[in-house]
Coordinates of C-alpha atoms and ligand atoms in Angstrom, one line a residue:
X1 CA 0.0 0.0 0.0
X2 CA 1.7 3.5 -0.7
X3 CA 2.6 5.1 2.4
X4 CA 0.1 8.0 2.1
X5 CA -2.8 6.2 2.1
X6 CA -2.0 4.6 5.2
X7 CA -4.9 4.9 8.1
X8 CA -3.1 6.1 11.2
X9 CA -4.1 2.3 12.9
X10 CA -2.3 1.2 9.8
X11 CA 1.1 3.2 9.7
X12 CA 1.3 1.9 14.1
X13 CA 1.0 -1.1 13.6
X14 CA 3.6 -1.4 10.2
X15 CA 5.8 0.8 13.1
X16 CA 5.2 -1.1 16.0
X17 CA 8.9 -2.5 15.4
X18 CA 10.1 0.8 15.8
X19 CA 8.7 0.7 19.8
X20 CA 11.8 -0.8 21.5
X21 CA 11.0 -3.4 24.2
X22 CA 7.4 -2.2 23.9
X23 CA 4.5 -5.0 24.3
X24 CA 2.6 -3.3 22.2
X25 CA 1.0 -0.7 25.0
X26 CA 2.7 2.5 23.4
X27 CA 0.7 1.1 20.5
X28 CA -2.5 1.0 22.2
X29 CA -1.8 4.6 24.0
X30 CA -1.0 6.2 20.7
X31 CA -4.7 4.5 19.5
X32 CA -6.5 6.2 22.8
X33 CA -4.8 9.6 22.1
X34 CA -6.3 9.2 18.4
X35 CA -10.0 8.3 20.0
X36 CA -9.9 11.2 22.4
X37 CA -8.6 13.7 19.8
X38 CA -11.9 12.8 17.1
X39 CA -13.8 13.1 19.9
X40 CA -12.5 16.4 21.0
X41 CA -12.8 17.3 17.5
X42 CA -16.4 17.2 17.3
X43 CA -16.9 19.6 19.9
X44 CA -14.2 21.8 19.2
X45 CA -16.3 22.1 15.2
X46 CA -19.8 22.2 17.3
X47 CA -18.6 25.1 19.7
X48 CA -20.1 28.1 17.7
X49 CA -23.4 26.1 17.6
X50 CA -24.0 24.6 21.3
X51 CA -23.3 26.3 24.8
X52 CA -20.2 25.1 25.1
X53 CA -17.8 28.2 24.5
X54 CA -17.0 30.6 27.1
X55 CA -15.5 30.1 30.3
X56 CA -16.7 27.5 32.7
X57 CA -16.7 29.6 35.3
X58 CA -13.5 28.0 37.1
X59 CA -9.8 28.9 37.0
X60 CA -7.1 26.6 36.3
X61 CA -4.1 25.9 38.5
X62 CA -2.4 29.1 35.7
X63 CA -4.8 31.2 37.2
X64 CA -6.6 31.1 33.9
X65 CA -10.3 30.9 33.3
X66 CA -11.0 27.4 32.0
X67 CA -13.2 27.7 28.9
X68 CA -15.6 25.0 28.9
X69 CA -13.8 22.8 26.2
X70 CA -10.4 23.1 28.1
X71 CA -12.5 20.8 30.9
X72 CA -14.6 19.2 28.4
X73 CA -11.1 18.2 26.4
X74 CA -9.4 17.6 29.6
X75 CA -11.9 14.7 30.8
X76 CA -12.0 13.3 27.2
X77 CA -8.3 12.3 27.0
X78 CA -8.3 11.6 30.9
X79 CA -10.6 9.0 30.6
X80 CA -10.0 7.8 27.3
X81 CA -6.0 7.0 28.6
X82 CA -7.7 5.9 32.0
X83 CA -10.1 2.8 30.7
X84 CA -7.4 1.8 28.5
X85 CA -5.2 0.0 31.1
X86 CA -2.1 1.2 29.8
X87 CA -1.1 4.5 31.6
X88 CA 0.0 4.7 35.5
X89 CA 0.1 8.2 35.4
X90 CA -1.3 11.7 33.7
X91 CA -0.4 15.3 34.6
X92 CA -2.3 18.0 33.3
X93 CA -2.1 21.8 32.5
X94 CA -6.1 21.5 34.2
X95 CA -4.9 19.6 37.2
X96 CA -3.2 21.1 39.9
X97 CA -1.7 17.8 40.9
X98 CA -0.9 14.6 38.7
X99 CA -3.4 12.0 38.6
X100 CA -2.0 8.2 39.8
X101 CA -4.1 5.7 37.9
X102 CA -4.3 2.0 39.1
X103 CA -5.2 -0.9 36.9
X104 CA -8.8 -3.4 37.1
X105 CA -6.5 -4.9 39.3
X106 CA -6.0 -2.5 41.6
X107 CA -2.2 -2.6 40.8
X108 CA -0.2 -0.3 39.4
X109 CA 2.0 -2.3 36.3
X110 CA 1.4 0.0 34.0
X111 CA 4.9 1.9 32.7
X112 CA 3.5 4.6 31.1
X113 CA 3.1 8.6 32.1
X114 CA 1.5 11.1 30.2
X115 CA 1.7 14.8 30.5
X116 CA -0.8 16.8 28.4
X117 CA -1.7 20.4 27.6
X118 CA -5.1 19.3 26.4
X119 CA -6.6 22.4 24.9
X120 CA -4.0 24.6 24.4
X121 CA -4.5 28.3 22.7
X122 CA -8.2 27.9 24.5
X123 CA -9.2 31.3 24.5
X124 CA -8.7 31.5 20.9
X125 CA -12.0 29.3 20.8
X126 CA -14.4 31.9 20.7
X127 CA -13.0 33.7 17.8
X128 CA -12.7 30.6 15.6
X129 CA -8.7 30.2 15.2
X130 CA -7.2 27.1 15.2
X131 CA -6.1 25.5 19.0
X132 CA -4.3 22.2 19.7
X133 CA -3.8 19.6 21.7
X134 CA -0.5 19.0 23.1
X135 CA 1.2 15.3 25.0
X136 CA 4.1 13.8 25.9
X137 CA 5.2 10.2 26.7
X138 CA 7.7 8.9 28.9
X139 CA 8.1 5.6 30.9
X140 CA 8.2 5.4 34.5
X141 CA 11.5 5.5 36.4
X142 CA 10.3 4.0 39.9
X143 CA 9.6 0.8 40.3
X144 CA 6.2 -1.0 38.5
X145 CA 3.7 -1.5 40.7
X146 CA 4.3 1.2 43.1
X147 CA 2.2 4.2 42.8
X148 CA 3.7 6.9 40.5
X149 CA 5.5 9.7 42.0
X150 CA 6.1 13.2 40.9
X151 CA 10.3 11.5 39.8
X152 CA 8.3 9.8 37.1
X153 CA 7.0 13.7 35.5
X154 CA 10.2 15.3 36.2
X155 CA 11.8 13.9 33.4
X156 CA 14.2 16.0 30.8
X157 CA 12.4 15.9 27.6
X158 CA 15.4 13.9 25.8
X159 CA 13.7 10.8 27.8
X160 CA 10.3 10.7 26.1
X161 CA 9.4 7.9 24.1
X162 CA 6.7 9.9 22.2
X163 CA 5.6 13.5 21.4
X164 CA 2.8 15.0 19.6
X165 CA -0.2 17.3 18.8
X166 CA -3.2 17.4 17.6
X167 CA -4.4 21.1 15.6
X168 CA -8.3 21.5 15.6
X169 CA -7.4 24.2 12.5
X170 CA -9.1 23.9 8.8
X171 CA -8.8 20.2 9.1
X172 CA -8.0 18.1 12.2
X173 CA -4.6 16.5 12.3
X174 CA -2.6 14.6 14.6
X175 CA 1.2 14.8 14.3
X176 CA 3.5 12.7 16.2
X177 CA 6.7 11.0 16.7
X178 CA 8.0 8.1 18.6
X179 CA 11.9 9.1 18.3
X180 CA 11.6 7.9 14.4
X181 CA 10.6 10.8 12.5
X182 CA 7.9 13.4 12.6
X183 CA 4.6 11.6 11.0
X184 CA 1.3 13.9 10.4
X185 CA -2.1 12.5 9.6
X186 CA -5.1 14.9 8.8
X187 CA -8.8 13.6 9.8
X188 CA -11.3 12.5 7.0
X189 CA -14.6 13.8 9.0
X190 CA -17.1 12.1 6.9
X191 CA -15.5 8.4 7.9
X192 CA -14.1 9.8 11.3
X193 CA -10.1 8.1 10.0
X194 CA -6.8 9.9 10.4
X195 CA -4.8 9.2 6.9
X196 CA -1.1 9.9 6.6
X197 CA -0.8 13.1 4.6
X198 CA 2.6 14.4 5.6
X199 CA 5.3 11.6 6.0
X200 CA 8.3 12.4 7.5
X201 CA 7.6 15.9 8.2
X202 CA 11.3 18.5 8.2
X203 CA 11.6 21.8 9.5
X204 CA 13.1 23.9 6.4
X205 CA 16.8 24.7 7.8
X206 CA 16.1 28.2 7.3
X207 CA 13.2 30.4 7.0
X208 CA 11.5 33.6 6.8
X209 CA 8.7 33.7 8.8
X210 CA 9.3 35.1 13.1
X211 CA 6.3 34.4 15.5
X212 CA 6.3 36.7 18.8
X213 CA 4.2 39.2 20.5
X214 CA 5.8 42.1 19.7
X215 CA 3.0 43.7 22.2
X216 CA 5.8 42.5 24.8
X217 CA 8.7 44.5 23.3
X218 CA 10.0 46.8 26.1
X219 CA 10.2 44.3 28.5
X220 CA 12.1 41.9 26.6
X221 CA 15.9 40.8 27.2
X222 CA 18.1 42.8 25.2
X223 CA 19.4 39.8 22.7
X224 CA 15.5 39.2 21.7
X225 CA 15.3 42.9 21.3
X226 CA 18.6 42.5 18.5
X227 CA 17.7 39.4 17.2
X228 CA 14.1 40.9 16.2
X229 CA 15.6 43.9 14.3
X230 CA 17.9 41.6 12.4
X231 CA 14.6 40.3 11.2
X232 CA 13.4 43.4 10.1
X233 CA 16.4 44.9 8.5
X234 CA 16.8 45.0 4.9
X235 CA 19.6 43.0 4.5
X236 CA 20.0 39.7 2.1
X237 CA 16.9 37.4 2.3
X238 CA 15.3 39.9 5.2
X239 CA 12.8 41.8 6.4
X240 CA 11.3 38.5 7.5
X241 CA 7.7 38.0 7.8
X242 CA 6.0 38.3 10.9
X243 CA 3.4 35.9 11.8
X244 CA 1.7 35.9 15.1
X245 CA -1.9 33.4 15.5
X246 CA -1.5 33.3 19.4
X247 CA -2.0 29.6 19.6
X248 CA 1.4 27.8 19.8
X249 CA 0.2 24.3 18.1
X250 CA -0.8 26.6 14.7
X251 CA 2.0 28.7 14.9
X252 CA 5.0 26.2 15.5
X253 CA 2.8 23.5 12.6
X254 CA 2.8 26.3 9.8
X255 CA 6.5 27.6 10.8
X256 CA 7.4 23.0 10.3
X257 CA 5.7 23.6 6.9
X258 CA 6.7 27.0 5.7
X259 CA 9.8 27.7 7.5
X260 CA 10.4 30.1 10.8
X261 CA 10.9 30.8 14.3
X262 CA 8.9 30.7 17.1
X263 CA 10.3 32.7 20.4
X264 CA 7.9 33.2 23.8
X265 CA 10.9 34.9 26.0
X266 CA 10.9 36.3 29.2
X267 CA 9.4 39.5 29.8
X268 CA 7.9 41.6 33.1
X269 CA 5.0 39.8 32.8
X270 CA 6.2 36.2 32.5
X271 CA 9.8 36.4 33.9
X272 CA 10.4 33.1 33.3
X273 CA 8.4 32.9 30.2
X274 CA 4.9 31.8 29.6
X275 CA 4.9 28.3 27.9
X276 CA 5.2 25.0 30.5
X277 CA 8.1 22.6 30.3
X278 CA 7.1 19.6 30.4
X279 CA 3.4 19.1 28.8
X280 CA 3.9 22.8 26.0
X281 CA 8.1 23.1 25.1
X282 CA 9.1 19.3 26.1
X283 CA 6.7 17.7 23.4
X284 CA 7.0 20.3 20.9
X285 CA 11.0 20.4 20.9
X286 CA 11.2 16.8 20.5
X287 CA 8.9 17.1 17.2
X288 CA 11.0 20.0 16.3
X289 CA 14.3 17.6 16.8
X290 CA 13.0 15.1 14.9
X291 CA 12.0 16.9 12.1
X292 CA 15.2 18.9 11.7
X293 CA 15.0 21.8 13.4
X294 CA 15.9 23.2 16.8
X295 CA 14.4 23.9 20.5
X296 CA 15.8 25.9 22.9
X297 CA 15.4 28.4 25.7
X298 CA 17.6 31.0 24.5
X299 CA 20.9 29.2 25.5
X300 CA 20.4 25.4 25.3
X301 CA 18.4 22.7 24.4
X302 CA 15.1 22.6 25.9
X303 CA 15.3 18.8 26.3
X304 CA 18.5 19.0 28.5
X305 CA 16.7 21.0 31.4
X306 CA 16.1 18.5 34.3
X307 CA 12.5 20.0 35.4
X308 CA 12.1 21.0 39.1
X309 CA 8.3 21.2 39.4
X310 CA 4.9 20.2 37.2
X311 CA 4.1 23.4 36.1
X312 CA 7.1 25.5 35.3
X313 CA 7.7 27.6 32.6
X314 CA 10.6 28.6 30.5
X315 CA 11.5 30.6 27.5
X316 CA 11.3 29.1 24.4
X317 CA 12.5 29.8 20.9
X318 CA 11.4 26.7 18.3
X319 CA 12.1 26.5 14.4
X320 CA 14.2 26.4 11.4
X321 CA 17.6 25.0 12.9
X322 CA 19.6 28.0 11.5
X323 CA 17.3 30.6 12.6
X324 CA 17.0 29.5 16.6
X325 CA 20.5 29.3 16.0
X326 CA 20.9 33.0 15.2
X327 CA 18.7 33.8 17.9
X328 CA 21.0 31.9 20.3
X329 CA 23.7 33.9 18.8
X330 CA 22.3 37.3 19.6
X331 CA 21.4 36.3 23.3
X332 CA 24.7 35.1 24.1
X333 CA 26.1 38.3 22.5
X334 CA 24.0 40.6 24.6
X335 CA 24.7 39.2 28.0
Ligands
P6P401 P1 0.2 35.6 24.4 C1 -1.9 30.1 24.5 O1 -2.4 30.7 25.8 C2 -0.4 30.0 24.7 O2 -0.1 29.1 25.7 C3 0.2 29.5 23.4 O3 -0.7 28.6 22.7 C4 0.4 30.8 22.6 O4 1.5 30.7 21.7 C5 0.7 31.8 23.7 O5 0.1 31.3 24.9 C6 0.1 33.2 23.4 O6 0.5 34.0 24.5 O7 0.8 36.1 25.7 O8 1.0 36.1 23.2 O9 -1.2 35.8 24.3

């Protein structure tokens, strides 16, 4: 069968010899992220039409006002992960703490964690631009059949096993990798099946497209301030193009197709940046590494920091390899 006409069920199983030492269950977890994401799907296309948009009157553990899809998403790929006997453990942007899950037999030999952002780019529902789902996949580092503990969250990303997203945008699709290549499959609606539409996907080495909120200029460090008028001088391939959507799923998945830098420094009003470690920049760097490009927080990899707590946040700069590179360069030049 050619590749592209490979169901997403399909292309896992011809792959499941790419899952070292796995049984099979990072098989069957990649299948319940699929479920969960076509049933997010339908509601995310039914939000203009039902009461389901606007905030549900709570706040999330951010501080943020949880939109009614964000908790309506946020049960969805809980229990879908939950029933399926395959995960010990689940930490969420919605939940203040992680969530230890025990198996039908009230043991816990499960060896898989996920950490998941599960609407991200929420309040962006409301005006109809695309948001995403975001998860990452590591095995557990204490011993099976012990409850999880918060050592099996704080992992540095470089020990997932599996990364991806899902983007609710003009079609529905569900990009991943399992440390073999970044694989994208777009959602036929009508039949409700993920087909492979973009294998292999690579970051273009360079590009000419920069995504930041400029609204955030005078407060940020002085090499983002340098590295952003490089883009706009008119010098060789430059002024580059700015393009801003404000939902980090859409913005990072047209700068993989087109070509560009994404950057969310530090500034007053996140002075350790916005975007969390482990369930925003953690999954998205390792898709960005596997497809040829570069994640980093201004200085290093983003997959080298070992995390200190579930929620933390750090600056992050994603993209073309050669342009996070040249952003690196005028950070370290302005210290
Ligand atoms: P700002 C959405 O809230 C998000 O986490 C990302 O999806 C997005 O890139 C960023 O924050 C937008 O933040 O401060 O520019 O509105």
């Amino acid at each position: 069968m050619e590749e592209r006409n490979k169901t997403l069920g399909e292309f896992i199983i011809d792959k499941q010899e790419d899952f070292k030492y796995s049984t099979g269950e990072l098989s069957r977890l990649i299948n319940s992220i699929r479920l969960a994401a076509k049933v997010v799907n339908y509601k995310v296309n039914q939000a203009g039409l039902v009461d389901i948009t606007g905030a549900a009157g709570e706040q999330n553990i951010q501080g943020e006002d949880q939109q009614k899809l964000d908790v309506f998403a946020n049960e969805t790929f809980m229990e879908t992960l939950i029933n399926r006997e395959i995960v010990c453990g689940i930490a969420s942007e919605e939940n203040d703490d992680f969530i230890i899950i025990k198996g039908r037999d009230e043991c816990h030999n499960n060896k898989y964690v996920v950490l998941m952002d599960p609407l991200d780019g929420s309040s962006n529902i409301d005006v109809n631009v695309p948001v995403g789902t975001i998860f990452s996949i590591y095995r557990r580092v204490t011993p099976v059949g012990s409850p999880v503990t918060i050592e099996d969250f704080l992992q540095p990303g470089d020990a997932q096993v599996a990364a991806g997203y899902v983007i609710y945008g003009t079609s529905t699709m569900l990009v991943y990798t399992t440390g073999n290549g970044v694989h994208g499959f777009t959602l036929n609606p009508s039949i409700g099946t993920f087909y492979l539409s973009h294998p292999n996907m690579m970051f273009p080495k360079d590009g000419n497209i920069y995504s930041i909120n400029e609204g955030n200029y005078v407060h940020f460090p002085q090499g983002v301030k340098d590295y952003l008028k490089y883009c706009q001088r008119e010098e060789e391939d430059r002024p580059y193009t700015s393009r801003y959507i404000g939902s980090l799923v859409a913005d990072i998945h047209r700068n993989m197709i087109k070509g560009g830098i994404y950057l969310y420094p530090t500034s007053s009003k996140a002075p350790k940046g916005k975007l969390r470690l482990l369930y925003e920049c953690n999954p998205m760097a390792f898709i960005a590494e596997q497809a040829g490009g570069k994640a980093s927080d201004g200085f290093g990899r983003i997959m080298e920091i070992v995390p200190t707590e579930l929620h933390q946040r750090v600056p992050f700069f994603c993209g073309s390899y050669n342009m996070v590179a040249k952003a690196e360069e005028f950070m370290s030049a302005a210290l």
